[in-house]
Amino acid sequence: MKITTEKAEILAFDLFGIKGNATILPGELDFNFRIKVEDIEGYILKISRPDEDIGYLDFQQRLLQHVAKNGKELISPLVIPDKNGNAISEFKDDLGNVRMMRLLTWVSGRIWSGVNPQLDGLRHSLGEQCGKLTGALQGFDHPKAHRDFDWDVAQSLWTREHLDLFEEGKKKIVFFFQNLFEVAQPSYKKLRKAVVHNDANDNNVIVSFDLVNPVVNTSIDYGDSVHTQIINDIAIACAYAIMHHKDPLEAALPIVRGYHSTFALQETELEHLYIAIAMRLVISVTKSAMNKIAEPDNEYLLISEKPAWGVLEKWHAIDSDFAHYSFREACGFKAHPMEEKYLDWANGEKLELSELFPSVAKKDIHNLDLSVSSTWLGHQKDFDDLEFFQFKIDKLQKQYPKKILSGGYLEPRTVYDSPSYDKIGNHGRESRTVHLGLDFWLPAKTPLHALFDGEVTIAIDDAGDKEYGGLVVLKHRSDSFDFYTLYGHLTVASVTEKEVGQIIKKGQCIGYLGNPSENGNWVPHLHFQIMLSLLGHKTDFPGVAYYNQIAVWKSICPDPNQFFKLENLRPYGTIANEELLNYRKQHLGKSLSLQYKVPIKMVRGDGQYLIDQSGRKYLDTVNNVAHVGHEHPRVVQAGQEQMALLNTNSRYLHENINALAKELLETLPPELNVLHFVNSGSEANELAIRMVKAFTGEKDIIASEVGYHGNSNMCVDISSYKFDSKGGKGAPEHTHIFPLPDAFRGRYRGDDTGIKYAEEIKILIDTIHKKGRGIGAFIIEPIISCGGQIELPKGFLPRAYEYVRKAGGLCISDEVQVGCGRMGKTFWGFQLHNVIPDIITIGKPLGNGHPLAAVACTREVADKFANGMEYFNTFGGNPVSCAIGAEVLRTVKKEKLQENALTVGRYLKEELKTLAQKFPIIGDVRGQGLFLGFELIDTKLNPLGERADYLADRMKDHGILMSTDGPDYNVLKIKPPIIFTKENANELLFYLKKILAEDFMKSY
Ligand SMILES: Cc1ncc(COP(=O)(O)O)c(C=O)c1O
């Protein structure tokens, strides 16, 4: 029998004295109504079925009252007594059945399952709230809390009866967990018990309305509360909140950390968290499988089953010990339970290097830094060249003949290039970078000997995986713990001669260092590592770990130098970012800004990637300076080689300056045939304006609104982007600004606005003339970068040039951002508009990161400028810069990068337009080649700068660098190195799509 909303309203009034509007809420057992009352959130009215056991209702009401009393800071539903003071009311329905009824306060917020994204902070607050609730429930009990209940993890072995519901693969997984849980029973049964909420599933958790930094307000629905092991409660919260994550273990850790911060978990409880999470999921998939048989047509059952299986399969692939150690670390315990005992013992040992390498009579080491920021390591290509790397090692060894070259413990490295080092994690691409062992760089065939008695546990040749080649792992036993030592990169004979189980005595030879042909293709060395657990590995063990797991790994794999105690063999360390930041704040100018709320320390570049100190690779979609790719090998080489020979000014004859000039002139129209080399875009524009003044005798400059041309006095004076914003004082007397020629949101909109904007130039010319002055120059970028990637409307530039020239002025094209092939269709930006400027200024891309810029102009302009005063530039046109610049231009040609900018840029632009159809927040997609932008706006074309900021920040979280610009900072700019590939574009698009779907991006 149904109860109508009218009836619910009458009941609320008659029994509780509350007048409000009722709406039906979904509920499994109860009839639930929300009763909205003016000005307040209202109530939830719960009407039970006629056969409901009043004992359970009493249990729930008393539990809520206990929480209200004990959990003062918790936002939990309050019990509203009826007019007679009863927590449970009764009424007779139309059929004469007696029904129980309860009224609770409404808890407002969003349901967890509808929150996107669910980030670490949110999951941490979920843990905190669950912990607080468990705390508030301490001391509460009720006879009905002790019940047989399918959803109680402690009772979950009932699922064994239903194993046959699953096909083979799934059956195996379910069986695995059931088995593990059964084995754990003796210790699991001894864990602390209490009445717990037992159902923090994704529809029972209420999240605040804050879309950027949401927190969990509370859990609702106490219908599943039960007296059980406390650990089950957090296990349930984890089981649901880790769904839909690539790495569920990583997703679980903030929840555990949060829970432990409000309700301290015990070490024995953490031992069982992995299996408790699994068993909750086993209950869930078993229930789904049973329901599917009962209701074969119910599609919803299939949908809800999928994420549970998704996470269960991933959970199965995670080593239970590793999960246990990670949970311990999250709670502030030593990740490996034996670490402290091991360290006590190891600290008492003192071994000599000669015990490991008796044939090498050396006592000390020279630390060899192979970290991501190592200048000794240099360019990746030098490391990849085995012969060259060997040569460098040999040279270093000669420099330190009495020492063994060694190091590498906890060093973040980027030298590993096999795909087995990469994965897609919860935050995009991740790579294993942290080296867990010590390396000893010694010649092939060097024998190594056992430091302790041990038993061979692994002896294999894994050269196929290119990790270790010949690999031996020995197991060592002490009174209270076991540990393992690992020896990688050995000869194949070292492993084939061994048998698992074989005993090796202290001092006995273990094997020999291998040549590259058998050691995984490395320069000969020993990788020596300690492990306190094998984590289920039987034929290998990782020697390199993910940086975000470093705290756990360093506990599992302690520092091998604990045995040798060598002073200069310390674990890798680097200056903390906070220290860098503090120094910067004290001693560097305040007007220097840093990108991102949490700044990144970049230490290496590689093609279209920038790499931070932990080895994390960021896809760089921002940097049009690293034009042909960060640290392009040939460009680096050109600079290094010339630097070693000579660097001086342009007063001497040198081939490099001519070579660069030739390369540049090849790309320019014949009219622009004289060059001056300078060091920055600002310097180029500064020189251009000097030329204008020399040529025209005038100082009035016409420039674009929101244009930027550099940081020098003159450049700031013609940059509306600077003088019209923070700290600026408006246009100086001789600068004349025309409206940003933005056909999307500018003064004139739509097609055919080119002529209208050109007329604005005409108006300015007339104004200058009216003041009795002439025109110096008109300066503009072919795509206005700081203005928000504004493409000049068709017809604008030719008409503007016509007006300016008629008035005696010069036309300058600022190609600092767009030049050198980036436009795709053309090599220079002005060529898109069929005009030829009098002067062009070239900057950023020309030196690929090295300070190099240029001014190209007509012979007439150059000759007038050369009025007898020498133009001297200390650094401009020096041989090193010119060698670099010439190589950049050759690379653009050789690698057909202009063509690449055209094809990849075209593809990306089209795909962005498709994305804009799906996400109307993208109002406009524009640009040419690999100089693109898209603008975020609301339905009334208002700019959404905060959303742009959020998007750039979230993209950074996923390893993609983007920047925002435009007068309202609502334009995302895309101007990557022009080696950017279609795969890079697809990665960018994938994450854009993901972030654009997040709640904050959709709330405008
Ligand atoms: C269009 C344009 N012109 C000139 C400059 C100044 O170049 P630099 O920073 O090398 O002095 C910039 C720099 O961002 C620019 O974007």
Short mmCIF file of N, CA, C and O and ligand atoms in Angstrom, two decimals, residues 679-683 685 708-711 781 785-786 814 816-817 843-844, ligand 1:
data_model
loop_
_atom_site.label_atom_id
_atom_site.label_comp_id
_atom_site.label_asym_id
_atom_site.label_seq_id
_atom_site.Cartn_x
_atom_site.Cartn_y
_atom_site.Cartn_z
N ASN A 679 69.54 40.09 -27.70
CA ASN A 679 69.46 38.99 -26.71
C ASN A 679 68.06 38.67 -26.20
O ASN A 679 67.91 37.72 -25.46
N SER A 680 67.10 39.50 -26.53
CA SER A 680 65.75 39.21 -26.04
C SER A 680 64.74 39.91 -26.93
O SER A 680 65.09 40.83 -27.69
N GLY A 681 63.50 39.47 -26.80
CA GLY A 681 62.42 40.08 -27.56
C GLY A 681 62.30 41.55 -27.22
O GLY A 681 62.06 42.39 -28.09
N SER A 682 62.46 41.88 -25.94
CA SER A 682 62.37 43.28 -25.52
C SER A 682 63.43 44.10 -26.23
O SER A 682 63.16 45.19 -26.74
N GLU A 683 64.64 43.56 -26.24
CA GLU A 683 65.74 44.29 -26.88
C GLU A 683 65.47 44.46 -28.38
O GLU A 683 65.81 45.51 -28.96
N ASN A 685 62.47 44.70 -29.82
CA ASN A 685 61.47 45.76 -30.01
C ASN A 685 62.04 47.13 -29.67
O ASN A 685 61.69 48.13 -30.30
N TYR A 708 51.46 43.10 -25.82
CA TYR A 708 52.67 43.08 -24.98
C TYR A 708 53.89 42.99 -25.89
O TYR A 708 53.93 42.15 -26.80
N HIS A 709 54.86 43.87 -25.63
CA HIS A 709 56.04 43.87 -26.50
C HIS A 709 57.35 43.85 -25.74
O HIS A 709 58.40 44.00 -26.36
N GLY A 710 57.32 43.71 -24.42
CA GLY A 710 58.59 43.55 -23.72
C GLY A 710 58.66 44.32 -22.42
O GLY A 710 57.73 45.04 -22.04
N ASN A 711 59.79 44.12 -21.72
CA ASN A 711 59.90 44.60 -20.35
C ASN A 711 60.74 45.87 -20.19
O ASN A 711 60.90 46.37 -19.09
N GLU A 781 51.25 42.04 -33.06
CA GLU A 781 51.58 40.63 -33.30
C GLU A 781 50.57 40.06 -34.30
O GLU A 781 49.39 40.42 -34.23
N SER A 785 49.03 37.42 -28.57
CA SER A 785 49.22 36.36 -27.60
C SER A 785 48.65 36.70 -26.22
O SER A 785 47.73 36.03 -25.73
N CYS A 786 49.20 37.75 -25.60
CA CYS A 786 48.71 38.10 -24.26
C CYS A 786 47.25 38.53 -24.30
O CYS A 786 46.53 38.44 -23.31
N ASP A 814 55.55 42.02 -34.65
CA ASP A 814 56.22 41.40 -33.51
C ASP A 814 56.02 39.89 -33.64
O ASP A 814 54.94 39.36 -33.39
N VAL A 816 57.83 37.67 -32.03
CA VAL A 816 58.54 37.06 -30.90
C VAL A 816 57.88 35.75 -30.46
O VAL A 816 58.56 34.77 -30.17
N GLN A 817 56.55 35.72 -30.45
CA GLN A 817 55.85 34.50 -30.00
C GLN A 817 55.58 33.53 -31.15
O GLN A 817 55.62 32.32 -30.97
N GLY A 843 62.19 36.56 -31.42
CA GLY A 843 62.76 36.32 -30.09
C GLY A 843 62.68 34.86 -29.69
O GLY A 843 63.31 34.00 -30.30
N LYS A 844 61.84 34.61 -28.73
CA LYS A 844 61.75 33.33 -28.00
C LYS A 844 62.28 32.09 -28.73
O LYS A 844 63.23 31.47 -28.26
C1 LIG B 1 54.91 39.44 -28.31
C2 LIG B 1 56.09 39.64 -27.44
N1 LIG B 1 57.00 40.56 -27.75
C3 LIG B 1 58.09 40.76 -26.99
C4 LIG B 1 58.31 40.03 -25.86
C5 LIG B 1 59.52 40.32 -25.01
O1 LIG B 1 60.44 39.30 -25.13
P1 LIG B 1 61.51 39.00 -23.97
O2 LIG B 1 60.77 38.50 -22.80
O3 LIG B 1 62.43 38.00 -24.62
O4 LIG B 1 62.22 40.26 -23.69
C6 LIG B 1 57.40 39.06 -25.50
C7 LIG B 1 57.60 38.24 -24.29
O5 LIG B 1 56.76 37.53 -23.79
C8 LIG B 1 56.25 38.86 -26.30
O6 LIG B 1 55.33 37.95 -25.98
#
